[in-house]
CSV table of C-alpha atoms and ligand atoms in Angstrom, one decimal:
chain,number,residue,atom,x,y,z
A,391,UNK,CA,102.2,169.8,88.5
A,392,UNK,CA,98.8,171.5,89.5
A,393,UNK,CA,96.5,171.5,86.9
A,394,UNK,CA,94.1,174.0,88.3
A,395,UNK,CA,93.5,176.5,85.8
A,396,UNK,CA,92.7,179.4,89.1
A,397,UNK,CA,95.0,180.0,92.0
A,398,UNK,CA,94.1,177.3,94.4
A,399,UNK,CA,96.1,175.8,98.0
A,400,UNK,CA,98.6,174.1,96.0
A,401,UNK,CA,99.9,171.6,98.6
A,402,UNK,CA,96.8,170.4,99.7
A,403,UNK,CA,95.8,170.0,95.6
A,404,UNK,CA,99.0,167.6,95.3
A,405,UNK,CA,97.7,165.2,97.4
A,406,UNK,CA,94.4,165.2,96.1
A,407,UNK,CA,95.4,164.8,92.5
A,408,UNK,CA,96.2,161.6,93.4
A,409,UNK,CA,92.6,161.1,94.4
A,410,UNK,CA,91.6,162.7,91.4
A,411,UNK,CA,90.2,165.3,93.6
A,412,UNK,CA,90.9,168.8,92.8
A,413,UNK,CA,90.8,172.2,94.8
A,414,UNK,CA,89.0,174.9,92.8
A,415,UNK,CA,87.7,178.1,93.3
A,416,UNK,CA,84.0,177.8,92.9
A,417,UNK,CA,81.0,180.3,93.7
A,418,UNK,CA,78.5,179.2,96.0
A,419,UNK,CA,74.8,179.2,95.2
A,420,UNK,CA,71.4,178.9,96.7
A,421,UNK,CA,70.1,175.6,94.8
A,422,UNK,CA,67.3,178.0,93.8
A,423,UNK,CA,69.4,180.5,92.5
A,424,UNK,CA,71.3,177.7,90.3
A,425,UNK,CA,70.1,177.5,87.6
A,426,UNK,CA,69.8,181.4,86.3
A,427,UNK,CA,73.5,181.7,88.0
A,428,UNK,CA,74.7,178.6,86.0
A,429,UNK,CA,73.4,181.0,82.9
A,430,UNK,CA,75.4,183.9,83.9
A,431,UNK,CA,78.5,181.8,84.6
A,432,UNK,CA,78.2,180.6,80.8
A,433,UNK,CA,77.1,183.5,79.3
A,434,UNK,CA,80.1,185.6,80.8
A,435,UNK,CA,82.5,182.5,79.5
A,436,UNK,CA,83.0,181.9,83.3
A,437,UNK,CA,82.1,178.2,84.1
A,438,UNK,CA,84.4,176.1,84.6
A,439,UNK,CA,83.3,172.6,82.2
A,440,UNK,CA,86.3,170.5,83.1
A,441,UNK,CA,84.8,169.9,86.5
A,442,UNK,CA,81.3,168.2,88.1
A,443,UNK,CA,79.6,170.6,89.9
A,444,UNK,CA,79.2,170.1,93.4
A,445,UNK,CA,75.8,169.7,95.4
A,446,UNK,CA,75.7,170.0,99.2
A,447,UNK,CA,72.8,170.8,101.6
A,448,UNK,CA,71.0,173.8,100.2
A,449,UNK,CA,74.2,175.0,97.6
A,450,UNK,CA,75.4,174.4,94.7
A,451,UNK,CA,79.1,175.2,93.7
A,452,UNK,CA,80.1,176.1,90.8
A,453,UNK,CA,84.0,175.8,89.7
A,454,UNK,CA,84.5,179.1,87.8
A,455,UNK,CA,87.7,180.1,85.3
A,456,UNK,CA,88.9,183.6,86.6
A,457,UNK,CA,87.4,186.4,89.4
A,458,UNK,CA,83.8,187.1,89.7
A,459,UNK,CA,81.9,189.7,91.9
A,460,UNK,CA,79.7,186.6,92.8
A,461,UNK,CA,80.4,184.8,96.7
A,462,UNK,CA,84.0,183.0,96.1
A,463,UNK,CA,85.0,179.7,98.5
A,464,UNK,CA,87.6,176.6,97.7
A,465,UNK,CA,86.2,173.7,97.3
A,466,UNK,CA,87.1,169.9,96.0
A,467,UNK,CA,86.1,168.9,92.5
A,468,UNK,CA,86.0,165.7,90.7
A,469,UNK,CA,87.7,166.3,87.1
A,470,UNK,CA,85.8,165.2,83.7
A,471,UNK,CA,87.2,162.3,82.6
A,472,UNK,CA,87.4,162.5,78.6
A,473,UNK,CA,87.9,159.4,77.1
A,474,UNK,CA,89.0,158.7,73.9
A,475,UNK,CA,86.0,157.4,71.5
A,476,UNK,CA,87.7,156.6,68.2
A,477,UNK,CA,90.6,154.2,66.8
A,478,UNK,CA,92.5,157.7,65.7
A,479,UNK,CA,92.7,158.9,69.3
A,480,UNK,CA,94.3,155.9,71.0
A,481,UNK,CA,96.9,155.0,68.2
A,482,UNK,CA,97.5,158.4,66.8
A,483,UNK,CA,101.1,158.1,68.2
A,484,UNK,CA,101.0,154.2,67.8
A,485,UNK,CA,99.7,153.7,63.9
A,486,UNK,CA,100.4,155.7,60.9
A,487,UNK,CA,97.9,158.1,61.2
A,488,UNK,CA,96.3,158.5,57.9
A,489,UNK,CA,96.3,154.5,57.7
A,490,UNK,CA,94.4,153.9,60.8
A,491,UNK,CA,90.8,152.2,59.7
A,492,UNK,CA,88.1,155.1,59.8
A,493,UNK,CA,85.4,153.0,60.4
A,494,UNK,CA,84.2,149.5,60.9
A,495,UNK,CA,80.7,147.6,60.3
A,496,UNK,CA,78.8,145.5,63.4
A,497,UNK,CA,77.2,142.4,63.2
A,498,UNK,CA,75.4,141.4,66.3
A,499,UNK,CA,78.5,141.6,68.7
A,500,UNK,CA,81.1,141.0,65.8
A,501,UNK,CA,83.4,144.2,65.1
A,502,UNK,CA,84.3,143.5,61.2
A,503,UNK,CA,87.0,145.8,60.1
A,504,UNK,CA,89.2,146.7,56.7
A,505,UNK,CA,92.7,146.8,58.2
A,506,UNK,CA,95.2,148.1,55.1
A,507,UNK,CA,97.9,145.7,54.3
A,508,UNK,CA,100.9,148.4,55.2
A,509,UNK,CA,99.6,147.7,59.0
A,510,UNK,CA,99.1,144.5,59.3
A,511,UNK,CA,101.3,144.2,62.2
A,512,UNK,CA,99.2,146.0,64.5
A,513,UNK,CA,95.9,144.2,63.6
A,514,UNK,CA,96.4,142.7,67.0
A,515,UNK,CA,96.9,146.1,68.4
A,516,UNK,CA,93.8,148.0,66.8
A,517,UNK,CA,91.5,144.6,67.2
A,518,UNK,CA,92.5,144.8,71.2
A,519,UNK,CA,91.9,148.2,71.2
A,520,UNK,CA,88.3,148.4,69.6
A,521,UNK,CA,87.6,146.1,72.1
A,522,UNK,CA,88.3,148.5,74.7
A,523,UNK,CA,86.4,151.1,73.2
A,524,UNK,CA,83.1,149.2,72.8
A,525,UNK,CA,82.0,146.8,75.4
A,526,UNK,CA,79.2,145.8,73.3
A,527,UNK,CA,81.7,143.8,71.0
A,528,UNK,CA,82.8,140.8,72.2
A,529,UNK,CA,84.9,139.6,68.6
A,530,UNK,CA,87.0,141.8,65.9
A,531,UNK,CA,87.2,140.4,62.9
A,532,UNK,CA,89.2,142.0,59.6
A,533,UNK,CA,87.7,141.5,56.0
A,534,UNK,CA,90.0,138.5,54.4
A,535,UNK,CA,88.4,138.9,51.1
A,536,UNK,CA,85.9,141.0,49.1
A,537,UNK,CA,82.4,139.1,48.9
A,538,UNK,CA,82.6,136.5,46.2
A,539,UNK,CA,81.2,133.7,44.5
A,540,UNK,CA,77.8,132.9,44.3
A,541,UNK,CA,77.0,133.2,47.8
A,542,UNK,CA,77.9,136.6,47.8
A,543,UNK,CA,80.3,135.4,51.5
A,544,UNK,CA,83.5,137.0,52.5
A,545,UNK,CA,86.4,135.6,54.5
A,546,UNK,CA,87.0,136.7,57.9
A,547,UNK,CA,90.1,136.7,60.2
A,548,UNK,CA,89.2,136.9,63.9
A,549,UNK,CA,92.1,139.3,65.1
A,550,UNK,CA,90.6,139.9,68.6
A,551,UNK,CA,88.3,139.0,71.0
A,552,UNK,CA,86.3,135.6,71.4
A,553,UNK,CA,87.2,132.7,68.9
A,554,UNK,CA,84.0,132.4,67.2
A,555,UNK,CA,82.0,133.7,64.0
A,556,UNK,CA,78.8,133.5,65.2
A,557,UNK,CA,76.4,135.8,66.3
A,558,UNK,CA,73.0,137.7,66.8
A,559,UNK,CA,71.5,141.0,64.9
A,560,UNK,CA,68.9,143.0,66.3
A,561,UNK,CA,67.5,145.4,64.2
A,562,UNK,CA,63.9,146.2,63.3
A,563,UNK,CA,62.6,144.6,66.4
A,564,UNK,CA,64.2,141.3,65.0
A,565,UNK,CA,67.2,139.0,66.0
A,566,UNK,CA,68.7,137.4,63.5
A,567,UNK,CA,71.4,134.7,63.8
A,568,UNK,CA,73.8,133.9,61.4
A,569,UNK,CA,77.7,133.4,60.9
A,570,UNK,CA,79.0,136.4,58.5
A,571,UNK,CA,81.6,134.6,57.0
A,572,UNK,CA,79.5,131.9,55.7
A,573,UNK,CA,76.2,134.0,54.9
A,574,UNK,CA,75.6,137.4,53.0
A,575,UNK,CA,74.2,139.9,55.6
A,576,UNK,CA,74.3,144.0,56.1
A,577,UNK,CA,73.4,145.7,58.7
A,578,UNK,CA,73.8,148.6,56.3
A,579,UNK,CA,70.2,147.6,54.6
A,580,UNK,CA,68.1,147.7,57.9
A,581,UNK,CA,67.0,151.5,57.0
A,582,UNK,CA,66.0,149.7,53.4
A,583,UNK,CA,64.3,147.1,55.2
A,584,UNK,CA,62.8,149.7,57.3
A,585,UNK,CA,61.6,151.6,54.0
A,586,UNK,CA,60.1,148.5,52.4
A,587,UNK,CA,58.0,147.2,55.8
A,588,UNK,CA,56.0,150.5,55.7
A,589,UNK,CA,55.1,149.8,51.8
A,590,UNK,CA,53.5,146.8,52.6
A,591,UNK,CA,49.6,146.3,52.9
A,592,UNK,CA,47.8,144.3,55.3
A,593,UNK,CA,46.9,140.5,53.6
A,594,UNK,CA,49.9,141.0,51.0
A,595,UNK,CA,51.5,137.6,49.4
A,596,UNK,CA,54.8,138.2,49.1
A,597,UNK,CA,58.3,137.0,47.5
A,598,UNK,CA,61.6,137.5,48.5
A,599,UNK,CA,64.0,135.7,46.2
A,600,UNK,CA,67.7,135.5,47.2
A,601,UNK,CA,66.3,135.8,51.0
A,602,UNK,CA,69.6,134.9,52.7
A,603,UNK,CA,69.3,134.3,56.7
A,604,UNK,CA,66.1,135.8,56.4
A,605,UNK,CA,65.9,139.4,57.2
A,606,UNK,CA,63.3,140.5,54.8
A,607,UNK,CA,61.0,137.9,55.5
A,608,UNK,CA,61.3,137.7,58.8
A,609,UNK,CA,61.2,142.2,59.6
A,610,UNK,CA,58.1,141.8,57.1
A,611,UNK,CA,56.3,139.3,59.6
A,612,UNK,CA,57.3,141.0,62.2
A,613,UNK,CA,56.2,144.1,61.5
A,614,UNK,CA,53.7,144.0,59.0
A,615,UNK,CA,49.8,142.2,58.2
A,616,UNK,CA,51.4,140.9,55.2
A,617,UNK,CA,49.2,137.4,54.3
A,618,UNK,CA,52.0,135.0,53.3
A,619,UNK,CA,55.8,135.4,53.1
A,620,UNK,CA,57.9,132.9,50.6
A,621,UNK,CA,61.7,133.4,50.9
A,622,UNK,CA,63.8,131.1,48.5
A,623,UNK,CA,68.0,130.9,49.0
A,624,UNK,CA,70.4,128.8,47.8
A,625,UNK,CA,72.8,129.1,50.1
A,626,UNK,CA,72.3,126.0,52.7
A,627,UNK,CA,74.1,127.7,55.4
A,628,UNK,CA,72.1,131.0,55.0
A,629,UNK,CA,68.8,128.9,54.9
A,630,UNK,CA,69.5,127.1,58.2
A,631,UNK,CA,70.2,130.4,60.3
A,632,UNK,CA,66.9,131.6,58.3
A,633,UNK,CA,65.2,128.5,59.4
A,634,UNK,CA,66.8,128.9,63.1
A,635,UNK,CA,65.5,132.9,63.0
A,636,UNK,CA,61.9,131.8,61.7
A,637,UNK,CA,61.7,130.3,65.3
A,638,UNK,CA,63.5,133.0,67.3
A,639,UNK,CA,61.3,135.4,66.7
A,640,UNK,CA,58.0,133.4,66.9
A,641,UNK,CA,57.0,134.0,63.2
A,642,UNK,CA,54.3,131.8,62.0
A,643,UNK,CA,53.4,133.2,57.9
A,644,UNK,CA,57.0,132.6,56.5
A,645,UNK,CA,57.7,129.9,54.3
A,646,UNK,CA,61.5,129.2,52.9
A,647,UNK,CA,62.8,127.0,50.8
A,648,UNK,CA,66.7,126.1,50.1
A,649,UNK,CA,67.4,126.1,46.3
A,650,UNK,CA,67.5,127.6,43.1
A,651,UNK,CA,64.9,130.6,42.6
A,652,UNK,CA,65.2,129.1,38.9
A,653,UNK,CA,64.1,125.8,40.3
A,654,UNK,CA,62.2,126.8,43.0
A,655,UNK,CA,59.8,130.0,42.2
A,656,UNK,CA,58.2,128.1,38.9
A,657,UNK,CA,56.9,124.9,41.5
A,658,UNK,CA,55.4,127.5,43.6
A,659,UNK,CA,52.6,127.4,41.4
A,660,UNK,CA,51.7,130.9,43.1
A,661,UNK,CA,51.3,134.6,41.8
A,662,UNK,CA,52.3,137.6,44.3
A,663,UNK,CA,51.2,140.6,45.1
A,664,UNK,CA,55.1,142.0,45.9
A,665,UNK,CA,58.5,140.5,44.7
A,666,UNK,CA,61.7,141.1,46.3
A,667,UNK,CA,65.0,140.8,44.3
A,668,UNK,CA,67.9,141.7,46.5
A,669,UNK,CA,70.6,140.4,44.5
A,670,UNK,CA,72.1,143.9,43.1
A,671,UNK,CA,74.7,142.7,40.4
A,672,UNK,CA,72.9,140.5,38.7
A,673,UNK,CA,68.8,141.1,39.4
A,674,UNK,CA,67.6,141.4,36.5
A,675,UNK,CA,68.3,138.2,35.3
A,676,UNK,CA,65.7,137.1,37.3
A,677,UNK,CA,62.9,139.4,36.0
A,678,UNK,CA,61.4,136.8,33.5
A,679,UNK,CA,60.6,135.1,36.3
A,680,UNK,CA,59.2,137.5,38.2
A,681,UNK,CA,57.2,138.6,35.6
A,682,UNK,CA,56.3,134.9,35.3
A,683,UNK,CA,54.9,134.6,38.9
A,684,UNK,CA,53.2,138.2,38.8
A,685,UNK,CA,49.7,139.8,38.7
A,686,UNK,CA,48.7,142.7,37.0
A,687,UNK,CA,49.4,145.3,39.7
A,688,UNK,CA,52.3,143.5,41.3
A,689,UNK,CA,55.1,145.5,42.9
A,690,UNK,CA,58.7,144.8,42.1
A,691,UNK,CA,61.6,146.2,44.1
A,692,UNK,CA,65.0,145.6,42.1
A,693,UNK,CA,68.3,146.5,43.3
A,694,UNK,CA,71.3,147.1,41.4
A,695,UNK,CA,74.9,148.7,41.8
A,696,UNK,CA,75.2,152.4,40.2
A,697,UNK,CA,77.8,154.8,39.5
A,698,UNK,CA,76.2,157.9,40.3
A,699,UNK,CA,76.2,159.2,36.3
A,700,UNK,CA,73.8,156.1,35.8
A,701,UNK,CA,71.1,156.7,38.5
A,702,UNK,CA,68.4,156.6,37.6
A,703,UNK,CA,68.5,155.7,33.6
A,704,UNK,CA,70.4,152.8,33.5
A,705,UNK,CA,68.3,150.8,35.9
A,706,UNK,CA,64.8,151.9,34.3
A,707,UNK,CA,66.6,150.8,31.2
A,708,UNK,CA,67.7,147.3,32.5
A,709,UNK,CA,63.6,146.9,34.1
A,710,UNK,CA,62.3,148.1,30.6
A,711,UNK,CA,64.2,145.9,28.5
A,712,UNK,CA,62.7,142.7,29.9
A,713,UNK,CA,59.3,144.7,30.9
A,714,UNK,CA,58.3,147.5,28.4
A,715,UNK,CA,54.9,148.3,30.5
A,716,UNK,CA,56.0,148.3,33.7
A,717,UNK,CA,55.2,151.4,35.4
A,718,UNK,CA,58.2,153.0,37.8
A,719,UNK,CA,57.2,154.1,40.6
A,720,UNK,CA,60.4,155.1,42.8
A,721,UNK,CA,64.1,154.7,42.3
A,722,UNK,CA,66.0,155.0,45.7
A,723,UNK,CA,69.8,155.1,46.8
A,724,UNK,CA,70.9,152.3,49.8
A,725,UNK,CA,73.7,153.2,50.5
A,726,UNK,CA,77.1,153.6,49.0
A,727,UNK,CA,79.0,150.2,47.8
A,728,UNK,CA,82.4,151.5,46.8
A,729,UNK,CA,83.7,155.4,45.8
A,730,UNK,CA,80.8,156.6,43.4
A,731,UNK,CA,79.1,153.2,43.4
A,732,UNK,CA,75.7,153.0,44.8
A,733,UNK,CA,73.2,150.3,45.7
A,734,UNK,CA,69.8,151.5,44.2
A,735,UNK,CA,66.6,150.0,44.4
A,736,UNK,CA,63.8,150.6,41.9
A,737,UNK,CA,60.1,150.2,42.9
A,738,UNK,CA,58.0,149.5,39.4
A,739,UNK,CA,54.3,147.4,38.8
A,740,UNK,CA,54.0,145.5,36.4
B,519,LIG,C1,73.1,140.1,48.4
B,519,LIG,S1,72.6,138.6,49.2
B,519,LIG,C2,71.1,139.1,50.0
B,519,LIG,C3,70.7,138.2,51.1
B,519,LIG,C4,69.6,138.8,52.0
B,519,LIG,N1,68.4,139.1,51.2
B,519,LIG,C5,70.0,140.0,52.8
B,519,LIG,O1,69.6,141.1,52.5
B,519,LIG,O2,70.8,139.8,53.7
B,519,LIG,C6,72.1,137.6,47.9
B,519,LIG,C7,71.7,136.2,48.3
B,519,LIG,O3,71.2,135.5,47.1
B,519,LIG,C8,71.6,134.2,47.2
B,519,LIG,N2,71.5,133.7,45.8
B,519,LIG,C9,72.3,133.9,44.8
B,519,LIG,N3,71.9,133.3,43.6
B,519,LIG,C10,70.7,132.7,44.0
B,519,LIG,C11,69.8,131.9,43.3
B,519,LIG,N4,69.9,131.6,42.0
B,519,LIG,N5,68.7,131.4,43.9
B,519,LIG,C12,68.6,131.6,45.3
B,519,LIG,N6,69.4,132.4,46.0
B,519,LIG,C13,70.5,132.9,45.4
B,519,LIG,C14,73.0,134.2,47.8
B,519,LIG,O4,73.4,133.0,48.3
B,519,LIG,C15,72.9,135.4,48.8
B,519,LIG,O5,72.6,134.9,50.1
């Protein structure tokens, strides 16, 4: 079939579909006059997108859709090639449609993916074909489990790709290494991160409990004049990627420790000028000691999991229960944890 959407040679356009080649109608136009002809062609619903203009010697052809009083020759044209983008495109026929995985999140090169249990048996297939869609991911990998436990990890199934779990983040002008099924990290949180860097003031001491492999610290070295960073985990996996990403990105202020903020934070013997609590279900049980190793004028960002009816009281509630003076000072949403759920953190001093 010839797929020419204007009366072209027809023989001639067989044989060049098979170069991909096609022979359109065009109009012919001084390479001056192109631009403010291109115009008209649009403006009159004339130009032709499907095709890549052509540029030889001192014209430029344009493929057009029907008759035009402009100058009319035949010429070849190379076709737009639309490639499909999104899971939904290639395996609409393949897939139920209304079960095929809308999304996906990416860690470093690692694809991870929620792949509903009625289509398990094309993991392979949809794995494969992300693969194809993104060459900038090397390994698919479908949640096995929510994140649980104390290490707030999640299992991972590799369905695709390279047979490994490790990999490297870039974001905020940092790489951080780490293995997400044995450490907590989202890539979700870099805007966060982003918000929290510009809060900071030059010569600032500052405390991230629950510091995981490290991105807080390390984006605050990297991108602040903060003094002193102190990052505490207890997860010993988490703590050796932080350790590994203290010296891939040449950072020389941050300290971390492995252990038990309990433990830990009190042998610091140390009072800071900012405290970091990203540990949203169960924060606050930490603010008596972060009250303990605070200064008058200390800020305190706390996050916590909302339904939306609770923002913001709830969390002002939960800070002013354990610190009636503290003074709020912003209360932002982080994104979205689950249908009406939201991770919100609140700025206060205390
Ligand atoms: C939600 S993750 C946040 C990790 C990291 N800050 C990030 O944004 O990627 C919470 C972390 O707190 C750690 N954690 C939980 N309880 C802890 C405790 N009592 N002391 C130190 N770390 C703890 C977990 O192992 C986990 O890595």
């Amino acid at each position: 079939m010839i797929k020419t959407s204007f009366p072209s040679t027809p023989a001639i356009n067989i044989i060049n579909h098979l170069m991909f080649l096609w022979f359109m109608k065009c109009v012919k136009v001084p390479k001056k006059k192109a631009e403010s002809v291109k115009k008209k062609l649009i403006e009159s619903n004339n130009f032709n997108f499907e095709y890549i203009p052509l540029v030889e010697n001192d014209y430029v052809y344009f493929p057009i859709k029907f008759k035009t009083d402009l100058p009319v020759v035949e010429k070849e044209f190379k076709k737009i090639e639309k490639k499909p983008t999104s899971l939904k495109e290639v395996l609409k026929n393949k897939v139920p449609e209304d079960l095929i995985p809308k999304g996906f999140e990416v860690v470093g090169d690692i694809a991870i993916i929620e792949i509903p249990e009625e289509i398990k048996n094309y993991e392979s297939l949809i794995g494969k074909t992300l693969l194809s869609l993104h060459k900038n991911i090397k390994v698919v990998a479908k949640k096995a489990s929510h994140y649980e436990g104390q290490f707030r990890t999640r299992k991972l199934k590799i369905i695709a790709g390279e047979n490994r779990k490790e990999t490297i983040h870039k974001e905020n002008n940092v790489r951080l290494k780490l293995n997400p099924e044995t450490c907590y990290f989202s890539p979700r949180l870099s805007t966060e991160r982003r918000r929290i860097i510009d809060l900071i003031q030059p010569n600032e001491i500052i405390l991230v409990m629950f510091s995981g492999v490290g991105p807080y610290p390390i984006t605050i070295a990297k991108n602040t004049q903060a003094k002193e960073i102190i990052g505490v985990e207890i997860n010993p996996d988490a703590h050796k990627y932080a350790e590994e990403n203290l010296k891939l990105n040449k950072v020389k202020n941050v300290k971390l420790y492995n252990g038990d903020v309990n433990e830990v934070v009190p042998k610091l013997n140390k009072k800071f000028d900012r405290i970091l609590m990203p540990l949203p279900k169960t924060a606050e049980e930490f603010l008596p000691l972060a009250l303990e190793v605070s200064h008058t004028g200390t800020i305190i960002h706390m996050y916590d999991f909302l339904h939306e009816k609770d923002i913001p009281d709830k969390v002002i509630e939960k800070v002013k229960n354990v610190i009636p003076k503290a003074k709020i000072l912003n209360i932002v949403k982080c994104g979205q944890y689950s249908p009406g759920k939201f991770r919100v953190c609140i700025d206060f001093s205390v």
